[in-house]
CSV table of C-alpha atoms in Angstrom, one decimal:
chain,number,residue,atom,x,y,z
A,1,MET,CA,-13.5,18.7,-87.2
A,2,ARG,CA,-11.0,16.1,-86.2
A,3,GLN,CA,-10.4,15.8,-82.5
A,4,ALA,CA,-6.9,16.6,-81.3
A,5,GLY,CA,-4.7,13.5,-80.9
A,6,VAL,CA,-7.0,11.3,-83.0
A,7,GLN,CA,-6.3,9.9,-86.5
A,8,ASP,CA,-9.0,8.4,-88.6
A,9,GLY,CA,-9.6,7.0,-92.0
A,10,ALA,CA,-12.4,5.5,-94.0
A,11,THR,CA,-12.5,3.2,-97.0
A,12,ALA,CA,-15.2,1.5,-99.1
A,13,ALA,CA,-15.1,-1.3,-101.6
A,14,HIS,CA,-17.7,-2.9,-104.0
A,15,GLU,CA,-17.8,-6.5,-105.2
A,16,LYS,CA,-15.0,-7.7,-103.0
A,17,PRO,CA,-14.5,-11.5,-103.1
A,18,LEU,CA,-14.8,-13.1,-99.7
A,19,GLU,CA,-12.2,-15.7,-100.9
A,20,ASP,CA,-9.6,-12.8,-101.0
A,21,ASN,CA,-7.1,-13.5,-98.2
A,22,GLU,CA,-6.6,-9.7,-97.9
A,23,LEU,CA,-9.8,-9.3,-96.0
A,24,ARG,CA,-9.1,-12.4,-93.7
A,25,GLY,CA,-5.5,-11.2,-93.1
A,26,ALA,CA,-6.8,-7.8,-91.7
A,27,LEU,CA,-8.6,-9.5,-88.9
A,28,LYS,CA,-7.5,-10.4,-85.4
A,29,PRO,CA,-6.5,-14.1,-84.9
A,30,SER,CA,-9.8,-14.9,-83.1
A,31,MET,CA,-11.7,-13.3,-86.0
A,32,GLN,CA,-9.6,-15.3,-88.5
A,33,GLN,CA,-10.7,-18.5,-86.7
A,34,ALA,CA,-14.3,-17.4,-87.0
A,35,TRP,CA,-13.8,-16.6,-90.7
A,36,ASP,CA,-12.5,-20.1,-91.3
A,37,ASN,CA,-15.4,-21.5,-89.3
A,38,LEU,CA,-17.9,-19.8,-91.5
A,39,ASP,CA,-16.2,-20.6,-94.8
A,40,PRO,CA,-17.7,-17.5,-96.5
A,41,ARG,CA,-17.9,-17.3,-100.3
A,42,GLY,CA,-19.1,-14.8,-102.8
A,43,MET,CA,-19.1,-11.0,-103.1
A,44,ILE,CA,-19.7,-8.2,-100.7
A,45,ASP,CA,-19.9,-4.5,-100.6
A,46,PHE,CA,-18.3,-2.9,-97.4
A,47,GLU,CA,-17.3,0.2,-95.7
A,48,THR,CA,-14.6,0.7,-93.0
A,49,ASP,CA,-13.9,3.4,-90.5
A,50,VAL,CA,-10.7,3.4,-88.4
A,51,THR,CA,-10.1,5.7,-85.5
A,52,TRP,CA,-6.7,5.7,-83.7
A,53,GLN,CA,-6.3,7.6,-80.4
A,54,VAL,CA,-2.6,8.7,-80.1
A,55,GLY,CA,-1.1,6.6,-77.3
A,56,SER,CA,-3.6,3.8,-77.7
A,57,ARG,CA,-2.3,0.3,-78.6
A,58,THR,CA,-5.3,-0.6,-80.8
A,59,PRO,CA,-7.4,1.3,-83.2
A,60,HIS,CA,-11.3,1.5,-83.0
A,61,LEU,CA,-12.5,-0.4,-86.1
A,62,VAL,CA,-16.0,-0.5,-87.6
A,63,VAL,CA,-16.8,-2.6,-90.6
A,64,ILE,CA,-20.2,-2.6,-92.3
A,65,ALA,CA,-20.8,-5.1,-95.0
A,66,TRP,CA,-23.6,-6.2,-97.4
A,67,PRO,CA,-23.5,-9.6,-99.0
A,68,HIS,CA,-24.5,-10.0,-102.7
A,69,ARG,CA,-27.6,-12.1,-102.4
A,70,GLU,CA,-27.1,-13.8,-105.8
A,71,ASN,CA,-23.7,-15.4,-105.0
A,72,THR,CA,-22.8,-15.5,-101.3
A,73,SER,CA,-22.8,-18.5,-99.0
A,74,ILE,CA,-21.5,-19.8,-95.7
A,75,LYS,CA,-21.2,-23.4,-94.3
A,76,PRO,CA,-20.1,-23.0,-90.6
A,77,ARG,CA,-18.0,-25.8,-89.2
A,78,MET,CA,-20.0,-25.7,-86.0
A,79,PHE,CA,-23.2,-26.2,-88.0
A,80,PRO,CA,-22.2,-27.7,-91.4
A,81,TYR,CA,-25.3,-26.8,-93.3
A,82,GLN,CA,-25.0,-25.0,-96.5
A,83,MET,CA,-26.6,-21.5,-96.4
A,84,GLU,CA,-26.9,-19.5,-99.6
A,85,ARG,CA,-28.3,-16.3,-101.0
A,86,LEU,CA,-27.4,-14.3,-97.8
A,87,GLU,CA,-29.3,-11.2,-96.9
A,88,GLY,CA,-28.8,-8.6,-94.1
A,89,THR,CA,-26.3,-6.1,-92.8
A,90,PHE,CA,-23.1,-7.2,-91.2
A,91,VAL,CA,-21.6,-4.8,-88.6
A,92,TYR,CA,-18.2,-5.4,-86.8
A,93,ARG,CA,-17.3,-3.1,-84.0
A,94,ASP,CA,-14.5,-3.6,-81.5
A,95,GLY,CA,-14.7,-7.4,-81.3
A,96,GLN,CA,-18.4,-7.7,-81.5
A,97,VAL,CA,-20.4,-8.8,-84.7
A,98,LEU,CA,-24.0,-8.1,-85.3
A,99,PHE,CA,-25.7,-9.5,-88.4
A,100,ASP,CA,-29.0,-7.7,-88.5
A,101,ARG,CA,-32.0,-9.0,-90.5
A,102,PHE,CA,-30.0,-12.1,-91.4
A,103,ALA,CA,-31.6,-14.4,-93.9
A,104,ALA,CA,-30.3,-17.3,-96.0
A,105,TRP,CA,-31.7,-20.2,-98.1
A,106,HIS,CA,-30.9,-23.9,-98.2
A,107,GLY,CA,-32.9,-25.2,-101.2
A,108,ARG,CA,-36.5,-24.4,-100.5
A,109,THR,CA,-35.8,-23.7,-96.8
A,110,ARG,CA,-35.4,-20.1,-95.6
A,111,LEU,CA,-33.6,-19.3,-92.3
A,112,SER,CA,-33.7,-15.8,-90.6
A,113,GLY,CA,-32.8,-14.3,-87.3
A,114,LYS,CA,-30.7,-11.8,-85.5
A,115,VAL,CA,-27.1,-12.8,-85.0
A,116,HIS,CA,-24.7,-11.7,-82.3
A,117,TRP,CA,-21.0,-12.8,-82.1
A,118,ASN,CA,-18.8,-11.6,-79.3
A,119,PHE,CA,-15.0,-12.2,-79.4
A,120,LEU,CA,-13.2,-11.9,-76.1
A,121,PRO,CA,-9.5,-10.9,-75.5
A,122,ASP,CA,-8.7,-14.4,-74.2
A,123,GLY,CA,-9.5,-15.9,-77.6
A,124,SER,CA,-12.9,-17.3,-76.5
A,125,TRP,CA,-16.1,-16.3,-78.3
A,126,ASN,CA,-19.9,-16.3,-77.7
A,127,PHE,CA,-22.4,-16.8,-80.5
A,128,ARG,CA,-26.2,-16.5,-80.3
A,129,ILE,CA,-29.1,-16.2,-82.7
A,130,GLU,CA,-32.3,-14.8,-81.6
A,131,ASP,CA,-35.8,-14.5,-83.1
A,132,MET,CA,-34.8,-17.4,-85.2
A,133,ALA,CA,-37.3,-18.6,-87.9
A,134,VAL,CA,-37.1,-21.4,-90.4
A,135,ASP,CA,-39.7,-21.8,-93.1
A,136,ARG,CA,-40.3,-25.0,-95.1
A,137,LEU,CA,-38.3,-27.0,-92.6
A,138,SER,CA,-37.7,-30.7,-93.3
A,139,LEU,CA,-36.2,-32.8,-90.6
A,140,GLU,CA,-35.9,-35.6,-93.2
A,141,ASP,CA,-33.0,-33.5,-94.8
A,142,ARG,CA,-30.0,-35.7,-94.0
A,143,GLU,CA,-27.6,-32.7,-94.1
A,144,LEU,CA,-29.6,-30.9,-91.5
A,145,ARG,CA,-29.7,-33.8,-89.2
A,146,LEU,CA,-26.0,-34.4,-89.4
A,147,ALA,CA,-25.3,-30.7,-88.9
A,148,LEU,CA,-27.3,-30.5,-85.6
A,149,PRO,CA,-25.4,-30.6,-82.3
A,150,ALA,CA,-25.4,-34.2,-80.9
A,151,GLY,CA,-27.7,-33.3,-77.9
A,152,LEU,CA,-30.3,-31.6,-80.1
A,153,ARG,CA,-30.0,-34.5,-82.7
A,154,GLU,CA,-30.7,-37.0,-80.0
A,155,GLY,CA,-33.5,-35.0,-78.5
A,156,LEU,CA,-35.2,-34.9,-81.9
A,157,ALA,CA,-34.6,-38.6,-82.5
A,158,LYS,CA,-36.8,-39.4,-79.4
A,159,TRP,CA,-39.7,-37.7,-81.2
A,160,ASN,CA,-38.8,-38.6,-84.8
A,161,PRO,CA,-41.0,-35.8,-86.3
A,162,SER,CA,-41.7,-35.7,-90.0
A,163,GLY,CA,-44.0,-33.7,-92.3
A,164,PRO,CA,-44.5,-30.0,-93.0
A,165,MET,CA,-42.7,-28.0,-90.2
A,166,TYR,CA,-41.3,-24.5,-89.3
A,167,LEU,CA,-39.4,-22.9,-86.5
A,168,HIS,CA,-40.4,-19.6,-84.9
A,169,LYS,CA,-39.5,-17.6,-81.9
A,170,SER,CA,-36.5,-19.7,-81.3
A,171,ARG,CA,-33.0,-19.0,-80.1
A,172,MET,CA,-29.6,-20.9,-79.9
A,173,ASN,CA,-26.4,-20.1,-78.1
A,174,ALA,CA,-22.8,-21.4,-78.5
A,175,ARG,CA,-19.7,-20.7,-76.4
A,176,HIS,CA,-16.3,-21.6,-77.5
A,177,PRO,CA,-13.6,-21.7,-74.7
A,178,ALA,CA,-10.2,-20.1,-75.0
A,179,GLU,CA,-8.4,-23.4,-74.1
A,180,ALA,CA,-7.5,-25.5,-77.2
A,181,GLY,CA,-9.2,-28.9,-77.1
A,182,GLN,CA,-12.0,-27.9,-74.8
A,183,PRO,CA,-15.5,-28.8,-76.0
A,184,MET,CA,-17.9,-26.1,-77.1
A,185,GLU,CA,-21.1,-25.4,-75.0
A,186,MET,CA,-24.5,-25.0,-76.5
A,187,ASP,CA,-27.9,-24.3,-75.4
A,188,TRP,CA,-31.3,-23.9,-77.3
A,189,ASP,CA,-34.9,-23.1,-77.0
A,190,LEU,CA,-36.7,-24.1,-80.2
A,191,ARG,CA,-40.3,-23.9,-81.0
A,192,LEU,CA,-41.1,-26.4,-83.7
A,193,GLY,CA,-44.5,-25.8,-85.4
A,194,PHE,CA,-46.2,-28.4,-87.6
A,195,HIS,CA,-49.2,-28.9,-89.8
A,196,GLN,CA,-50.4,-32.4,-90.7
A,197,ALA,CA,-47.2,-33.8,-89.2
A,198,ARG,CA,-46.3,-37.0,-87.6
A,199,ILE,CA,-44.2,-38.0,-84.6
A,200,GLU,CA,-43.2,-41.5,-83.2
A,201,CYS,CA,-42.3,-41.4,-79.5
A,202,GLY,CA,-43.2,-44.9,-78.5
A,203,ILE,CA,-46.6,-44.4,-80.1
A,204,ARG,CA,-47.4,-43.0,-83.5
A,205,LEU,CA,-49.3,-39.6,-83.5
A,206,GLU,CA,-50.5,-38.4,-86.9
A,207,ASN,CA,-52.1,-35.5,-88.6
A,208,MET,CA,-50.8,-33.2,-85.9
A,209,HIS,CA,-51.4,-29.5,-85.8
A,210,GLY,CA,-49.6,-27.6,-83.1
A,211,GLU,CA,-46.1,-27.1,-81.6
A,212,LEU,CA,-43.2,-28.9,-80.0
A,213,GLN,CA,-40.9,-26.9,-77.8
A,214,LEU,CA,-37.4,-28.3,-77.4
A,215,ARG,CA,-35.1,-26.9,-74.6
A,216,GLY,CA,-31.7,-28.3,-73.9
A,217,GLN,CA,-28.0,-27.8,-73.5
A,218,SER,CA,-24.8,-29.7,-74.5
A,219,GLN,CA,-21.1,-29.7,-73.7
A,220,GLY,CA,-19.1,-32.1,-75.8
A,221,HIS,CA,-20.9,-35.5,-75.7
A,222,ALA,CA,-22.9,-34.6,-72.5
A,223,PHE,CA,-26.3,-33.2,-73.1
A,224,THR,CA,-29.8,-32.7,-71.6
A,225,SER,CA,-33.0,-32.2,-73.6
A,226,LEU,CA,-36.6,-31.7,-72.7
A,227,GLY,CA,-39.5,-31.6,-75.1
A,228,GLU,CA,-43.1,-30.3,-74.5
A,229,LEU,CA,-46.1,-30.8,-76.7
A,230,ASP,CA,-48.9,-28.2,-77.3
A,231,ILE,CA,-51.2,-29.8,-79.9
A,232,SER,CA,-54.5,-28.4,-81.0
A,233,SER,CA,-55.5,-31.7,-82.7
A,234,LEU,CA,-54.1,-35.1,-83.7
A,235,LEU,CA,-55.0,-38.6,-84.8
A,236,PHE,CA,-54.1,-41.7,-82.7
A,237,GLU,CA,-55.2,-45.0,-84.2
A,238,ASN,CA,-57.8,-43.2,-86.2
A,239,PHE,CA,-59.2,-41.4,-83.2
A,240,GLN,CA,-59.0,-37.6,-83.0
A,241,PHE,CA,-57.8,-35.8,-79.9
A,242,THR,CA,-57.8,-32.1,-79.2
A,243,ASP,CA,-55.9,-29.8,-76.9
A,244,VAL,CA,-53.0,-32.2,-76.1
A,245,LYS,CA,-50.3,-30.9,-73.8
A,246,GLY,CA,-47.4,-32.4,-71.9
A,247,PRO,CA,-43.8,-33.6,-71.9
């Protein structure tokens, strides 16, 4: 039974192209900026539900969308790394976006996590990804290195890791201010696991098994970064060391 003073409506669509400007045009300006930032392509299925309280200036809008795995992709401007074969459920509700069970592929590399994106009335937004995991990670991928925030890229350069790696139990946050021209703020807590990998941090450590935790933050060109090793075994000048820990 419809509540008095309330108008509502629901729609559904299948195989809607993300390149269609009709979808983008229905969004608020801050959401349109986010749309352009993501550069989404491919097909989605979606449902919308709009509730309008009489006397209210804005409607209550809920959008639920499911990407077509075989042809959807994004390449965010804030992280210009091509991600294809998208999976998960996208939910937009009153300025907040949740991408649950998000997963995507870049070649043989698979990324997954839980994405939250909050759009504030002043035009600023906050983005975070939690429980982030990356399988078959290659830091020798030039596109990945160039896509990383400058602070994180510099932090990794100090360790220069190479070999088979993965990310797990990681998170990353980004905050975009409302004022035009102001730098974006980012912070991260990444757990980089490796198996038979190598790093060069003034000395060469090889055949490493364990984890490197990277924590840091950046704002524009300013950044801080801290790395901490937790290694079960490694080789240094053909000598084996076990249970190695430290910054």
